[in-house]
Amino acid sequence: MPTDTKNLAVQAEGLQKRYGKTLALKGIDLQVETGKVCALLGPNGAGKTTAVRILTTLLQPDAGKATVAGYDVVRDADKLRSKIGLTGQYAAVDELLTGRANLEMVGRLYHLPARVARRRADELLEAFALTDAADRIPKTYSGGMRRRLDLAASLVVAPPVLFLDEPTTGLDPRSRTAMWEVITALVSAGTTLVLTTQYLEEADRLADSIVVIDQGEVIATGTADELKSMVGGERVDVVVRDSAQLVLAKDAMARVGLGEPQVEAEAARIAVAVADGSESLVGIVRELDSQGVRIRDIALRRPTLDEVFLQLTGHAAGEDAEEPAGQKVAS
């Protein structure tokens, strides 16, 4: 994590938040450099959204402190709100207004002159490929179009710091890729971005740094490559021709690799961590051959963020964190 506090757009120390008897945040620390993308990665219920709500002045922490764009999130909340943008998990647009009117309304709420608000709305409609739909109401939009309109609304005043809370949730792959391109362009223009996500591919592609949150705690921080290095070495992937040989292949690979091999029965695939790359690859081929296991495919690769998250938390990123009965913890 960065240490030059002068270049930090977001800094949080010891943030805690309690909902009844449930401690949703257990002392989270966070640092985000100006002009960079930080991904808060974790499952539903981990505490990501609660952290974002505190950093965007929608909630007050029960303990700890935070500054965004140089403003204290509690003491300077009114001043801070003009310096940040927020897009939530669900598109927050007015269904009775057209796309253009939605953006103009946001501009007027920020006290922009009517002429400036109209010009800014037109600029954003063009930037987000919504010009052809500008005079339609949002209920006629696709899910991807609604998300783009919501993101455009958060940029009407061009905030230096933008918070995106799971911006691609519910989007089809094509719309998700388009949203990633929009986000990349924003960061290239100098926007600092805090992104919450449970999509490991999204964090891997977009983030300069990743903060892994599970059950209200930060359990790991670093770049994607640094996190992958935490689980050690490389992986050998093997796809066998006959799924009846999976157990035999798993035992053979366990003798050469490190730890317990991971089996995907439906794909007839086995993966195992190895210490010495190509030498282990050769050793696994020999061991499988000696056991008569027929191989369809074999590859040597780096670990994925999915494997990192599974090893760090004991569960997949898409799984909900445990919640006490009767309690709902914000994600």
Coordinates of C-alpha atoms in Angstrom, one line a residue:
M1 CA 0.0 0.0 0.0
P2 CA 1.2 3.6 -0.6
T3 CA 3.0 5.4 2.2
D4 CA 3.1 9.0 0.8
T5 CA 0.1 10.4 2.5
K6 CA 0.3 13.6 0.5
N7 CA -0.6 11.7 -2.7
L8 CA -3.6 9.8 -1.1
A9 CA -7.1 10.6 -2.4
V10 CA -8.6 8.2 0.2
Q11 CA -7.3 7.3 3.6
A12 CA -9.1 5.4 6.3
E13 CA -7.9 4.1 9.7
G14 CA -9.7 1.7 12.0
L15 CA -13.2 2.1 10.5
Q16 CA -15.8 0.2 12.5
K17 CA -19.5 0.0 12.0
R18 CA -22.1 -2.0 14.1
Y19 CA -25.6 -3.0 13.1
G20 CA -27.2 -4.1 16.3
K21 CA -25.1 -6.9 17.7
T22 CA -23.3 -7.5 14.4
L23 CA -20.0 -5.7 13.9
A24 CA -20.1 -5.2 10.1
L25 CA -16.7 -3.4 9.9
K26 CA -14.0 -4.5 12.3
G27 CA -11.3 -1.8 12.0
I28 CA -10.7 -1.4 8.3
D29 CA -7.6 0.5 7.0
L30 CA -7.5 1.8 3.4
Q31 CA -5.3 3.9 1.3
V32 CA -5.9 4.9 -2.3
E33 CA -3.4 6.9 -4.4
T34 CA -4.6 9.9 -6.4
G35 CA -5.5 8.8 -10.0
K36 CA -5.4 5.1 -9.2
V37 CA -8.1 2.4 -9.0
C38 CA -8.5 0.5 -5.8
A39 CA -10.8 -2.6 -5.8
L40 CA -12.5 -3.7 -2.6
L41 CA -12.9 -7.4 -3.2
G42 CA -15.2 -9.7 -1.3
P43 CA -18.4 -11.6 -1.2
N44 CA -21.9 -10.2 -0.4
G45 CA -22.0 -9.4 3.3
A46 CA -18.3 -8.8 3.6
G47 CA -18.6 -5.1 4.5
K48 CA -17.6 -3.5 1.2
T49 CA -20.8 -1.4 0.8
T50 CA -20.7 -0.4 4.4
A51 CA -17.2 1.0 3.9
V52 CA -18.2 2.9 0.8
R53 CA -21.2 4.4 2.5
I54 CA -19.0 5.7 5.3
L55 CA -16.4 7.1 2.8
T56 CA -19.2 8.9 0.9
T57 CA -20.8 10.4 4.0
L58 CA -24.0 8.3 3.9
L59 CA -23.1 6.6 7.2
Q60 CA -21.0 7.7 10.1
P61 CA -18.4 5.2 11.5
D62 CA -18.8 4.0 15.1
A63 CA -15.0 4.2 15.4
G64 CA -12.0 5.2 13.3
K65 CA -11.5 8.1 10.9
A66 CA -11.3 8.7 7.2
T67 CA -10.5 11.4 4.7
V68 CA -11.5 11.6 1.0
A69 CA -10.0 14.3 -1.3
G70 CA -8.5 15.9 1.8
Y71 CA -11.8 16.2 3.7
D72 CA -12.8 14.4 6.9
V73 CA -15.9 12.2 6.1
V74 CA -17.7 13.3 9.3
R75 CA -16.4 16.8 10.1
D76 CA -16.3 18.0 6.5
A77 CA -19.2 16.0 5.1
D78 CA -21.0 18.9 3.4
K79 CA -17.9 20.1 1.6
L80 CA -16.8 16.6 0.6
R81 CA -20.1 15.8 -1.2
S82 CA -19.2 18.1 -4.0
K83 CA -15.9 16.4 -4.5
I84 CA -17.1 12.8 -5.0
G85 CA -19.4 10.7 -7.2
L86 CA -21.2 7.6 -6.2
T87 CA -22.9 4.9 -8.3
G88 CA -24.7 2.2 -6.3
Q89 CA -25.4 -1.4 -7.0
Y90 CA -28.7 -0.5 -8.7
A91 CA -29.3 2.2 -11.2
A92 CA -30.8 5.2 -9.3
V93 CA -32.5 7.0 -12.2
D94 CA -35.9 8.8 -12.3
E95 CA -38.2 6.7 -14.4
L96 CA -40.5 9.6 -15.2
L97 CA -37.7 11.7 -16.8
T98 CA -35.8 11.1 -20.1
G99 CA -32.2 10.3 -20.0
R100 CA -31.2 13.8 -20.9
A101 CA -33.6 15.3 -18.2
N102 CA -32.1 13.0 -15.6
L103 CA -28.7 14.4 -16.2
E104 CA -29.9 18.0 -16.4
M105 CA -31.7 17.5 -13.1
V106 CA -28.5 16.3 -11.4
G107 CA -26.6 19.4 -12.8
R108 CA -29.3 21.7 -11.4
L109 CA -29.2 20.0 -8.0
Y110 CA -25.5 20.8 -8.0
H111 CA -26.4 24.5 -8.8
L112 CA -25.1 24.5 -12.3
P113 CA -26.7 27.2 -14.5
A114 CA -29.3 25.7 -16.8
R115 CA -27.2 26.3 -19.9
V116 CA -24.2 24.6 -18.4
A117 CA -26.3 21.6 -17.1
R118 CA -27.7 21.1 -20.6
R119 CA -24.2 21.2 -22.2
R120 CA -22.9 18.8 -19.6
A121 CA -25.8 16.4 -20.2
D122 CA -25.1 16.4 -23.9
E123 CA -21.4 15.7 -23.4
L124 CA -22.1 12.8 -21.1
L125 CA -24.8 11.3 -23.3
E126 CA -22.3 11.3 -26.2
A127 CA -19.5 9.9 -24.0
F128 CA -21.6 7.0 -22.8
A129 CA -23.2 6.2 -26.2
L130 CA -26.6 7.3 -25.1
T131 CA -27.3 10.1 -27.5
D132 CA -29.8 8.1 -29.6
A133 CA -31.7 7.2 -26.4
A134 CA -31.5 10.7 -24.8
D135 CA -35.2 11.5 -25.2
R136 CA -36.5 8.2 -24.0
I137 CA -37.4 7.3 -20.5
P138 CA -35.1 4.8 -18.6
K139 CA -37.7 2.0 -18.4
T140 CA -37.2 1.5 -22.2
Y141 CA -33.4 1.1 -21.6
S142 CA -31.5 -2.1 -21.4
G143 CA -29.7 -3.0 -18.1
G144 CA -26.4 -1.8 -19.6
M145 CA -27.8 1.5 -20.8
R146 CA -29.3 2.2 -17.3
R147 CA -26.0 1.5 -15.6
R148 CA -24.3 3.8 -18.1
L149 CA -26.9 6.6 -17.4
D150 CA -26.4 6.1 -13.7
L151 CA -22.6 6.4 -14.1
A152 CA -23.0 9.4 -16.2
A153 CA -25.1 11.1 -13.5
S154 CA -22.3 10.6 -11.0
L155 CA -20.0 12.5 -13.3
V156 CA -22.1 15.5 -14.1
V157 CA -19.8 17.7 -11.8
A158 CA -16.7 15.7 -12.8
P159 CA -15.7 14.6 -9.3
P160 CA -12.0 13.9 -8.6
V161 CA -13.0 10.8 -6.6
L162 CA -15.5 8.3 -7.8
F163 CA -17.0 5.4 -5.9
L164 CA -18.6 2.5 -7.9
D165 CA -20.4 -0.1 -5.8
E166 CA -20.5 -3.2 -7.9
P167 CA -21.2 -1.3 -11.1
T168 CA -21.5 -4.3 -13.4
T169 CA -23.7 -6.5 -11.2
G170 CA -26.4 -8.0 -13.3
L171 CA -24.9 -7.0 -16.7
D172 CA -24.4 -9.4 -19.5
P173 CA -20.8 -10.0 -20.6
R174 CA -21.0 -7.5 -23.5
S175 CA -22.3 -4.7 -21.3
R176 CA -19.8 -5.5 -18.6
T177 CA -16.9 -5.2 -21.1
A178 CA -18.3 -1.9 -22.3
M179 CA -18.6 -0.6 -18.7
W180 CA -14.9 -1.6 -18.1
E181 CA -13.9 0.4 -21.1
V182 CA -15.8 3.5 -19.7
I183 CA -14.1 3.0 -16.3
T184 CA -10.7 2.7 -17.9
A185 CA -11.2 6.0 -19.8
L186 CA -12.3 7.8 -16.6
V187 CA -9.1 6.7 -14.8
S188 CA -7.0 7.7 -17.8
A189 CA -8.5 11.2 -17.5
G190 CA -7.3 11.4 -13.9
T191 CA -10.2 10.2 -11.8
T192 CA -9.4 8.3 -8.6
L193 CA -11.7 5.3 -8.4
V194 CA -12.8 3.1 -5.5
L195 CA -14.5 0.0 -6.9
T196 CA -16.3 -2.7 -5.0
T197 CA -16.8 -6.0 -6.7
Q198 CA -17.2 -9.7 -6.2
Y199 CA -16.0 -10.4 -9.8
L200 CA -12.3 -11.4 -9.5
E201 CA -11.8 -10.9 -13.3
E202 CA -13.0 -7.3 -12.8
A203 CA -10.5 -6.6 -10.0
D204 CA -7.7 -8.2 -12.0
R205 CA -8.4 -6.2 -15.1
L206 CA -9.1 -2.7 -13.6
A207 CA -7.4 -2.3 -10.3
D208 CA -4.0 -0.9 -9.5
S209 CA -4.4 -2.2 -5.9
I210 CA -6.8 -4.7 -4.4
V211 CA -8.1 -4.9 -0.8
V212 CA -9.6 -8.2 0.1
I213 CA -12.4 -7.9 2.7
D214 CA -14.1 -10.8 4.4
Q215 CA -16.5 -10.7 7.3
G216 CA -15.7 -7.0 8.0
E217 CA -11.9 -7.3 8.0
V218 CA -9.1 -6.6 5.6
I219 CA -7.4 -10.0 5.1
A220 CA -5.0 -9.1 2.3
T221 CA -3.8 -6.1 0.2
G222 CA -1.6 -5.6 -2.8
T223 CA -1.6 -5.7 -6.6
A224 CA -3.1 -8.6 -8.4
D225 CA 0.4 -10.0 -9.0
E226 CA 1.3 -9.6 -5.3
L227 CA -1.8 -11.4 -4.2
K228 CA -1.2 -14.2 -6.6
S229 CA 2.3 -14.6 -5.3
M230 CA 0.9 -15.0 -1.8
V231 CA -0.4 -18.4 -2.7
G232 CA 3.0 -19.4 -4.0
G233 CA 4.5 -20.5 -7.3
E234 CA 2.7 -21.7 -10.3
R235 CA -0.1 -24.2 -11.2
V236 CA -0.1 -27.2 -13.4
D237 CA -3.5 -27.8 -15.0
V238 CA -4.3 -31.3 -16.4
V239 CA -7.4 -32.4 -18.4
V240 CA -7.7 -36.2 -18.6
R241 CA -9.3 -38.0 -21.5
D242 CA -11.3 -40.4 -19.2
S243 CA -13.0 -38.9 -16.2
A244 CA -12.9 -42.4 -14.6
Q245 CA -9.1 -41.8 -14.2
L246 CA -9.6 -38.6 -12.2
V247 CA -8.8 -40.2 -8.8
L248 CA -5.7 -41.9 -10.2
A249 CA -4.5 -38.7 -11.8
K250 CA -5.2 -36.7 -8.6
D251 CA -3.0 -39.1 -6.5
A252 CA -0.3 -39.0 -9.1
M253 CA -0.2 -35.2 -9.2
A254 CA -0.2 -35.0 -5.4
R255 CA 3.0 -36.9 -5.3
V256 CA 4.8 -34.2 -7.4
G257 CA 2.9 -31.0 -6.6
L258 CA 2.4 -29.0 -3.4
G259 CA -0.7 -29.5 -1.3
E260 CA -4.0 -31.0 -2.3
P261 CA -4.8 -31.0 -6.0
Q262 CA -8.1 -29.2 -6.9
V263 CA -10.5 -31.3 -9.0
E264 CA -13.2 -30.1 -11.4
A265 CA -15.0 -33.3 -12.1
E266 CA -17.4 -32.0 -14.9
A267 CA -14.4 -30.6 -16.9
A268 CA -12.2 -33.7 -16.0
R269 CA -9.6 -31.1 -14.9
I270 CA -7.1 -31.2 -12.0
A271 CA -4.9 -28.3 -10.8
V272 CA -2.0 -28.5 -8.4
A273 CA 0.5 -25.9 -7.1
V274 CA 4.1 -26.6 -8.0
A275 CA 7.4 -25.2 -6.7
D276 CA 9.7 -25.4 -9.7
G277 CA 7.6 -24.8 -12.8
S278 CA 8.7 -26.7 -15.8
E279 CA 10.6 -29.4 -13.8
S280 CA 7.4 -30.2 -12.0
L281 CA 5.5 -30.2 -15.3
V282 CA 7.8 -32.8 -16.6
G283 CA 7.6 -34.8 -13.4
I284 CA 3.8 -34.8 -13.5
V285 CA 3.7 -36.0 -17.1
R286 CA 6.1 -38.8 -16.2
E287 CA 4.0 -39.8 -13.1
L288 CA 0.7 -39.7 -15.0
D289 CA 2.3 -41.8 -17.8
S290 CA 3.6 -44.4 -15.3
Q291 CA 0.0 -44.8 -14.0
G292 CA -1.4 -45.1 -17.5
V293 CA -3.4 -41.9 -17.3
R294 CA -4.2 -40.5 -20.7
I295 CA -3.9 -36.6 -21.0
R296 CA -6.1 -34.5 -23.2
D297 CA -4.4 -31.2 -22.2
I298 CA -1.7 -29.9 -19.8
A299 CA -0.5 -26.4 -19.0
L300 CA 1.7 -24.4 -16.6
R301 CA 0.2 -21.1 -15.4
R302 CA 0.1 -18.5 -12.7
P303 CA -2.5 -18.8 -10.0
T304 CA -5.8 -16.9 -10.6
L305 CA -7.4 -14.4 -8.2
D306 CA -10.2 -17.0 -7.7
E307 CA -7.6 -19.4 -6.3
V308 CA -6.1 -16.6 -4.1
F309 CA -9.5 -15.7 -2.7
L310 CA -10.4 -19.3 -2.0
Q311 CA -7.1 -19.9 -0.2
L312 CA -7.4 -16.7 1.8
T313 CA -11.0 -17.0 2.9
G314 CA -11.9 -20.7 2.5
H315 CA -14.8 -19.9 0.2
A316 CA -15.4 -18.5 -3.3
A317 CA -15.9 -14.8 -3.8
G318 CA -19.5 -15.2 -5.0
E319 CA -20.6 -16.9 -1.8
D320 CA -22.3 -14.8 0.9
A321 CA -20.4 -14.2 4.1
E322 CA -22.1 -15.7 7.2
E323 CA -24.6 -13.5 8.9
P324 CA -26.2 -14.1 12.3
A325 CA -29.9 -15.1 12.1
G326 CA -32.2 -12.1 11.8
Q327 CA -29.3 -9.7 10.9
K328 CA -28.6 -8.3 7.5
V329 CA -25.1 -7.0 7.0
A330 CA -24.5 -4.6 4.2
S331 CA -22.3 -5.9 1.5

